[in-house]
Each structure stands twice: as structure tokens, then as C-alpha cells.
PDB file of C-alpha atoms in Angstrom:
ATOM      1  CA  UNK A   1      24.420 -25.961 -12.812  1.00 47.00           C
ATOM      2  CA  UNK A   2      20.451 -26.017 -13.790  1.00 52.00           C
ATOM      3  CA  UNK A   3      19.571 -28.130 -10.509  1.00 54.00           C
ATOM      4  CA  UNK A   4      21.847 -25.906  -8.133  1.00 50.00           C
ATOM      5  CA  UNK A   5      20.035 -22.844  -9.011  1.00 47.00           C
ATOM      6  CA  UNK A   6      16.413 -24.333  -9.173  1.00 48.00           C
ATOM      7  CA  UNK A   7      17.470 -26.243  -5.621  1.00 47.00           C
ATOM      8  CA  UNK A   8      18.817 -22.753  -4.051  1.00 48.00           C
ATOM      9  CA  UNK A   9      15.206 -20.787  -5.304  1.00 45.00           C
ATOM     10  CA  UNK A  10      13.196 -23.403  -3.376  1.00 48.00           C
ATOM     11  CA  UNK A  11      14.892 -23.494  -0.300  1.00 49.00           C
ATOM     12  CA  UNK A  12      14.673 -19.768   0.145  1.00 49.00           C
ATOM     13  CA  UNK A  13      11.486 -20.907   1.238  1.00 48.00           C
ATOM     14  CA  UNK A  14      12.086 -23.293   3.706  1.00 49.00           C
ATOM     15  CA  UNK A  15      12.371 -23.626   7.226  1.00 50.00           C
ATOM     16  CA  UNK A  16      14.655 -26.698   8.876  1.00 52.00           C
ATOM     17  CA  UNK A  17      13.663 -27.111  12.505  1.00 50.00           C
ATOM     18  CA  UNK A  18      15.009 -29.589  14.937  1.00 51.00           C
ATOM     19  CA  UNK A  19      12.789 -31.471  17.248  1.00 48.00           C
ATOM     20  CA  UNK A  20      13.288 -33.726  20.093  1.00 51.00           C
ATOM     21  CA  UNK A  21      11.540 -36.660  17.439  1.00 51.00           C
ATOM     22  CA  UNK A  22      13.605 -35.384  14.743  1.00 54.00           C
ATOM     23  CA  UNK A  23      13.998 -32.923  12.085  1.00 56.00           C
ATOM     24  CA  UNK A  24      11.062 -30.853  10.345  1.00 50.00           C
ATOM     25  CA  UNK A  25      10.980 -29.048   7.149  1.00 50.00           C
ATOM     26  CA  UNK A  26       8.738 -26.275   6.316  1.00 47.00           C
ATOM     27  CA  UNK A  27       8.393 -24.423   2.987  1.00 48.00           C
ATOM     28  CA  UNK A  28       6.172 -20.759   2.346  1.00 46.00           C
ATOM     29  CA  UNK A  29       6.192 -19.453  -1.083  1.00 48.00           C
ATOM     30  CA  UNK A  30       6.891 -15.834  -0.586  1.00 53.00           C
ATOM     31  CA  UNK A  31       4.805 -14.306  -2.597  1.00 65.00           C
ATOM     32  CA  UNK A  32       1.856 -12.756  -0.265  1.00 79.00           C
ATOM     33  CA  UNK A  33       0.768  -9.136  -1.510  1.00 90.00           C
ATOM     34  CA  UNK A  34       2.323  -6.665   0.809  1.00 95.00           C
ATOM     35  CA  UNK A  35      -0.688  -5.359   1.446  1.00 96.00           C
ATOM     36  CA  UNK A  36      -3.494  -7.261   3.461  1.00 94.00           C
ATOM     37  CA  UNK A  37      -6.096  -4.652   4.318  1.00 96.00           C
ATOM     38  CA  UNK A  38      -7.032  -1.711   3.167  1.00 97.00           C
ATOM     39  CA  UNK A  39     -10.165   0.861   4.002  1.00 97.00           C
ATOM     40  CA  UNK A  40     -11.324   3.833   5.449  1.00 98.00           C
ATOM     41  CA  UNK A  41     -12.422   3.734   9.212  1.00 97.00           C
ATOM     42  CA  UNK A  42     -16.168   3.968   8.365  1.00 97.00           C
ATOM     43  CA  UNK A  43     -15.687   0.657   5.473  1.00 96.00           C
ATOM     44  CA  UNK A  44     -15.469   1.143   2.100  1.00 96.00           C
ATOM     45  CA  UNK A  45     -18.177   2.996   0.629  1.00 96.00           C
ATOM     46  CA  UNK A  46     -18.520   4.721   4.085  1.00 97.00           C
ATOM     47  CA  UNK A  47     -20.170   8.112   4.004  1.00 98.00           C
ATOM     48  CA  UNK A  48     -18.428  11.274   5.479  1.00 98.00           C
ATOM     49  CA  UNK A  49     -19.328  15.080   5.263  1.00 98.00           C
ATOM     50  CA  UNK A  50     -17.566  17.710   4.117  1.00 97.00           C
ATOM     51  CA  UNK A  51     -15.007  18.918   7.184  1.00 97.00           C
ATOM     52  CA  UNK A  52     -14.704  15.397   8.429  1.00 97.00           C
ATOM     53  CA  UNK A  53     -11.671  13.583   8.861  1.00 97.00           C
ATOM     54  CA  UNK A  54     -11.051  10.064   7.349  1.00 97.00           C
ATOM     55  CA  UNK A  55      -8.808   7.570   8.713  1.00 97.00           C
ATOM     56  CA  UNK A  56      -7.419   4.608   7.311  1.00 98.00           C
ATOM     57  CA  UNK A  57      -6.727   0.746   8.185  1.00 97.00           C
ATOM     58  CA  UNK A  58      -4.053  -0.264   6.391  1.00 97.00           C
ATOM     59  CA  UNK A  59      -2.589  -4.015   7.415  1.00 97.00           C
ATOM     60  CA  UNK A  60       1.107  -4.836   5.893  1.00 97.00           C
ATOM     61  CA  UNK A  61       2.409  -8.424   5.806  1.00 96.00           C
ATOM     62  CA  UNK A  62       5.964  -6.398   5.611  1.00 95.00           C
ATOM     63  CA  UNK A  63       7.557  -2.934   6.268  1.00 96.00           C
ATOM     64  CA  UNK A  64       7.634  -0.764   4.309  1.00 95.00           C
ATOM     65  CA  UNK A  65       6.956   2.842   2.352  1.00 96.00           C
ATOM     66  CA  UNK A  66       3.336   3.928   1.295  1.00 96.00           C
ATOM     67  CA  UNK A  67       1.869   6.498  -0.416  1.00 95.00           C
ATOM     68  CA  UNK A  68      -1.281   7.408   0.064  1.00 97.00           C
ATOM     69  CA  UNK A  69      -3.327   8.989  -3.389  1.00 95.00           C
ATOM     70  CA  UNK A  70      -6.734  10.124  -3.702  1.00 94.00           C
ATOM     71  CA  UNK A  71      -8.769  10.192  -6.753  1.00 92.00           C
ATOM     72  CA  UNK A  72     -11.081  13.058  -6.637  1.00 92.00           C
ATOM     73  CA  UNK A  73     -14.686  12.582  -8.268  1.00 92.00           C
ATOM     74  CA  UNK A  74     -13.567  15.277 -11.112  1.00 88.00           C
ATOM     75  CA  UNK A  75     -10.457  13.552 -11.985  1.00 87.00           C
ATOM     76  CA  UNK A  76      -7.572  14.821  -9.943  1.00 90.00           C
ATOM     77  CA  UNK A  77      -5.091  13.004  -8.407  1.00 92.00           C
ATOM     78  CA  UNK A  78      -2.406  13.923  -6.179  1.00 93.00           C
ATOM     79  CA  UNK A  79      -0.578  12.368  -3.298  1.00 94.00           C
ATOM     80  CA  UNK A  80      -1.905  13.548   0.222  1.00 95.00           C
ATOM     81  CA  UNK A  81       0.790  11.359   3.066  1.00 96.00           C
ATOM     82  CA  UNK A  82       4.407   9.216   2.491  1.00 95.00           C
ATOM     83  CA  UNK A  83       5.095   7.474   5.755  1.00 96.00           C
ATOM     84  CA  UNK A  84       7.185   4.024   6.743  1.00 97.00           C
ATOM     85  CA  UNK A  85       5.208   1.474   8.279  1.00 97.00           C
ATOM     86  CA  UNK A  86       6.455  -1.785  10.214  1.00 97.00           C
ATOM     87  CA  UNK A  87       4.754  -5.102   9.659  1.00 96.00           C
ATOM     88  CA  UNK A  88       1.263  -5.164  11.574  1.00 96.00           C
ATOM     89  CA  UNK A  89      -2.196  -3.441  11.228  1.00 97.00           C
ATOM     90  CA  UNK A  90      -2.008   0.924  11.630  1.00 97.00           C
ATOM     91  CA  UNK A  91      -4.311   3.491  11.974  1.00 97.00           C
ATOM     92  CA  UNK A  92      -3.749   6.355   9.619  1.00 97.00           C
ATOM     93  CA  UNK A  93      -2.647   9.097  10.270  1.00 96.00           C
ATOM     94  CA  UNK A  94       0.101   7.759  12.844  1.00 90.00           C
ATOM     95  CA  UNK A  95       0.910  11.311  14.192  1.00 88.00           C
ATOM     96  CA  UNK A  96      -0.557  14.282  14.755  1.00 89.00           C
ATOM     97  CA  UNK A  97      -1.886  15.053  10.608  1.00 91.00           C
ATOM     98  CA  UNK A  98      -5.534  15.034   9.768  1.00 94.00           C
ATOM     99  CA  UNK A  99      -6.885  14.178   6.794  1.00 96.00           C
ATOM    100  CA  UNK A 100      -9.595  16.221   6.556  1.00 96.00           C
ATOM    101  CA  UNK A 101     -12.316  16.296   3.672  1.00 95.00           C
ATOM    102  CA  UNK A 102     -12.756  19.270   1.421  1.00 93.00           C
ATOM    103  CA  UNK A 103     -15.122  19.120  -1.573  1.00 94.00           C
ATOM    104  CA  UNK A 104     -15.829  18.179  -3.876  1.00 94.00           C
ATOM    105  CA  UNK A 105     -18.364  15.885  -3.264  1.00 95.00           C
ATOM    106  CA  UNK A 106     -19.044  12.504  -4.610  1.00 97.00           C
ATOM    107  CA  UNK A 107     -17.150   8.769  -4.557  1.00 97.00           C
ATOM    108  CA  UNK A 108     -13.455   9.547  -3.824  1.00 96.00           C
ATOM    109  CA  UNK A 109     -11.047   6.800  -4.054  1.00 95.00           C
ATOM    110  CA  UNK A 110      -7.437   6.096  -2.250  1.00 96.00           C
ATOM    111  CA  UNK A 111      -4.890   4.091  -3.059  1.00 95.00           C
ATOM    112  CA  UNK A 112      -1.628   2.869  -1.252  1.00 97.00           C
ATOM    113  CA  UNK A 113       1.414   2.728  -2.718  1.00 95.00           C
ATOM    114  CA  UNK A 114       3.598   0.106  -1.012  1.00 96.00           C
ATOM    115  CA  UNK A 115       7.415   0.509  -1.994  1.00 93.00           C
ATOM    116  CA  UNK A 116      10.601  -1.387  -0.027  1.00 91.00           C
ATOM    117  CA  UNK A 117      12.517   1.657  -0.831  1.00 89.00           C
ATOM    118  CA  UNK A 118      10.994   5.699  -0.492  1.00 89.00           C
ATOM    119  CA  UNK A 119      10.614   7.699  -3.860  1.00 86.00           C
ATOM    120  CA  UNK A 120      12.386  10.800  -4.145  1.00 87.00           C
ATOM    121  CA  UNK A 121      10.700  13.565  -3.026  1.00 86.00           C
ATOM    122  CA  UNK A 122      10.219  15.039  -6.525  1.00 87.00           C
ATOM    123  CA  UNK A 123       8.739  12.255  -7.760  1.00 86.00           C
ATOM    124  CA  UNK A 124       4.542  12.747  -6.873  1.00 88.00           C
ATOM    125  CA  UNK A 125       1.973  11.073  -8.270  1.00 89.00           C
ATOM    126  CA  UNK A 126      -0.278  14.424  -8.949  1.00 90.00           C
ATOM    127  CA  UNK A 127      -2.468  15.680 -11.891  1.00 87.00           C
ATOM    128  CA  UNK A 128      -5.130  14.072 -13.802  1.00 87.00           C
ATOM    129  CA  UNK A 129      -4.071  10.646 -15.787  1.00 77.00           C
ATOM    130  CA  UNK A 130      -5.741   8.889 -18.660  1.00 77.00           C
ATOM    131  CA  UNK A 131      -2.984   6.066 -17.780  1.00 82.00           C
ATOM    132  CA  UNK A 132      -2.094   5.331 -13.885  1.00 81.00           C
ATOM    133  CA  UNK A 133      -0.225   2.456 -14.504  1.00 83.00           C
ATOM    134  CA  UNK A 134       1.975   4.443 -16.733  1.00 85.00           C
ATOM    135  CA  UNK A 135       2.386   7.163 -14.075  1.00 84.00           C
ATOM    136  CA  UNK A 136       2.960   4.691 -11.834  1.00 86.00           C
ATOM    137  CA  UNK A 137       5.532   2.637 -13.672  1.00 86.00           C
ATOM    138  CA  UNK A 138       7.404   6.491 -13.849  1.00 85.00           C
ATOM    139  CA  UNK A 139       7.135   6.307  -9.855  1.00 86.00           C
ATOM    140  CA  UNK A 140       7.991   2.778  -9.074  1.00 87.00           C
ATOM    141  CA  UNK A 141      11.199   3.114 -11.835  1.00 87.00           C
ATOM    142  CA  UNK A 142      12.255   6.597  -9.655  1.00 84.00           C
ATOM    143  CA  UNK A 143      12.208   4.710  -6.639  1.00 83.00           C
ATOM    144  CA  UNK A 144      14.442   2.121  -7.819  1.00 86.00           C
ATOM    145  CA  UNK A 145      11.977  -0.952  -6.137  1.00 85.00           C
ATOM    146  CA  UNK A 146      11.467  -4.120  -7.312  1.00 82.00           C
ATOM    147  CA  UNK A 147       8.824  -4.995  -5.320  1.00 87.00           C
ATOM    148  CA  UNK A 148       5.405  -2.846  -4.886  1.00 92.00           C
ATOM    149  CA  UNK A 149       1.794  -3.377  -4.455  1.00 94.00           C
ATOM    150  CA  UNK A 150      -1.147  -1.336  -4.300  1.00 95.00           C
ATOM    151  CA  UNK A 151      -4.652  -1.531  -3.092  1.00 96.00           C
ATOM    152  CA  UNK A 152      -7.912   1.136  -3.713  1.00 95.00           C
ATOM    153  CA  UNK A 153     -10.944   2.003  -1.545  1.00 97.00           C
ATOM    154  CA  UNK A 154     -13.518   4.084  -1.873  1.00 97.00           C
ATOM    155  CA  UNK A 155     -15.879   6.516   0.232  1.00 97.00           C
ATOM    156  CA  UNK A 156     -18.542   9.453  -0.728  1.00 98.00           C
ATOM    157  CA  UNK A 157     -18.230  12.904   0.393  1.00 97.00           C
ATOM    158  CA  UNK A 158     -21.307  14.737   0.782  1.00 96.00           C
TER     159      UNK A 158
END
């Protein structure tokens, strides 16, 4: 039964093709992050002023949900866009929402959230944590997901 199961796991993987010379197999481990690329449009570490907008490049390998959650230089965190992405490379914000900057100043840091399934809307990653990856366990648990990922960058407000 052993064999079966370990034979089934790696062919997930694989890819039979059929060629005029004969018949090729592929395998591709599936275990790329979700997310490829992730940064403001100035670069990480870019400098913007307050009243700006920021926008983001955010690359996926797959569809899927992300949150977007800035880290304010006092502390505060709280959840500023949810939005379903396909596959590819975006420019956020994908409709008409601005993310403009409002102080206070200093290094400010994102993440994205990537989810296969949305969080309920009362779920939010808000307030000020001593432990994120407890707060985000609470999330990712709410959502029901099994697989996530999530990336940071960084910019200063001034």
C-alpha cells in the first residue's frame, strides 16, 4: 500500500507528453512560494512624501487572495486592501483606490497576505502585535487555507 501512495505523490508532479520520437516525462515539484515579487513602485526603501500615493508590484506564480498590511513606524498595524488576483505580475491598486500616504513619518513596511481561499470579513489583521505570526496563524485558521505565503517591503515617508 506504502509504494502506491509514495508512487501517486510523485506523479502529481509529472507531465507525460507524446512526441513524434516517442514519449517524454517531465516532473516539477510544486512547491514555488506563491509569491514571486513584491515592492513598492519606487523599490524597496523608495522614498515618498507625505500625500503621495504608493503603488505596488506584486508577481503571483498562482491566483489567488491577498491582503495587503502596513506596519506603521509607531507600531500599528492594520489591513489597508483584500483583492483576488490571477496568476501574472499587477499593479496595485487594480481599480480606481489610492493608497495614499498619511503620517507618520519614517520606514513603513507592507506585507501581502496570499490565501487560496478569502478570510471572512471580520477577521482583520489590525492593532499593534508583539506576535504576528500568532495573529496571523488566528487569520490563516479563519480562512480555512492550507496554503499561504507572505512577503514584506519597506519604504520611508517623509
Amino acid at each position: 500500500m506504502r509504494p502506491v501512495w509514495l508512487l501517486a505523490l510523485l506523479l502529481t508532479g509529472c507531465t507525460i507528453r507524446l512526441y513524434p520520437e516517442g514519449i517524454g516525462l517531465t516532473y516539477r515539484v510544486g512547491l514555488e512560494p506563491p509569491i514571486y515579487r513584491f515592492e513598492p513602485d519606487r523599490g524597496a526603501g523608495g522614498r515618498y512624501f507625505v500625500g503621495e500615493e504608493v503603488r505596488f508590484i506584486l508577481t503571483l506564480a498562482r491566483p489567488g487572495y491577498v491582503t495587503l498590511v502596513a506596519i506603521d513606524p509607531d507600531g500599528r498595524t492594520y489591513e489597508f486592501d483584500r483583492v483576488y488576483l490571477s496568476a501574472g505580475t499587477h499593479l496595485l491598486p487594480n481599480r480606481p483606490v489610492r493608497y495614499t500616504l498619511v503620517p507618520p513619518g519614517g520606514l513603513h513596511r507592507v506585507r501581502a497576505v496570499y490565501t487560496e481561499a478569502p478570510a471572512p470579513a471580520q477577521v482583520r489583521l489590525e492593532g499593534v502585535f508583539t506576535d504576528w505570526d500568532a495573529r496571523l496563524g488566528i487569520y490563516l485558521e479563519a480562512s480555512g487555507v492550507h496554503r499561504y505565503d507572505v512577503a514584506e517591503t519597506h519604504f520611508y515617508v517623509y
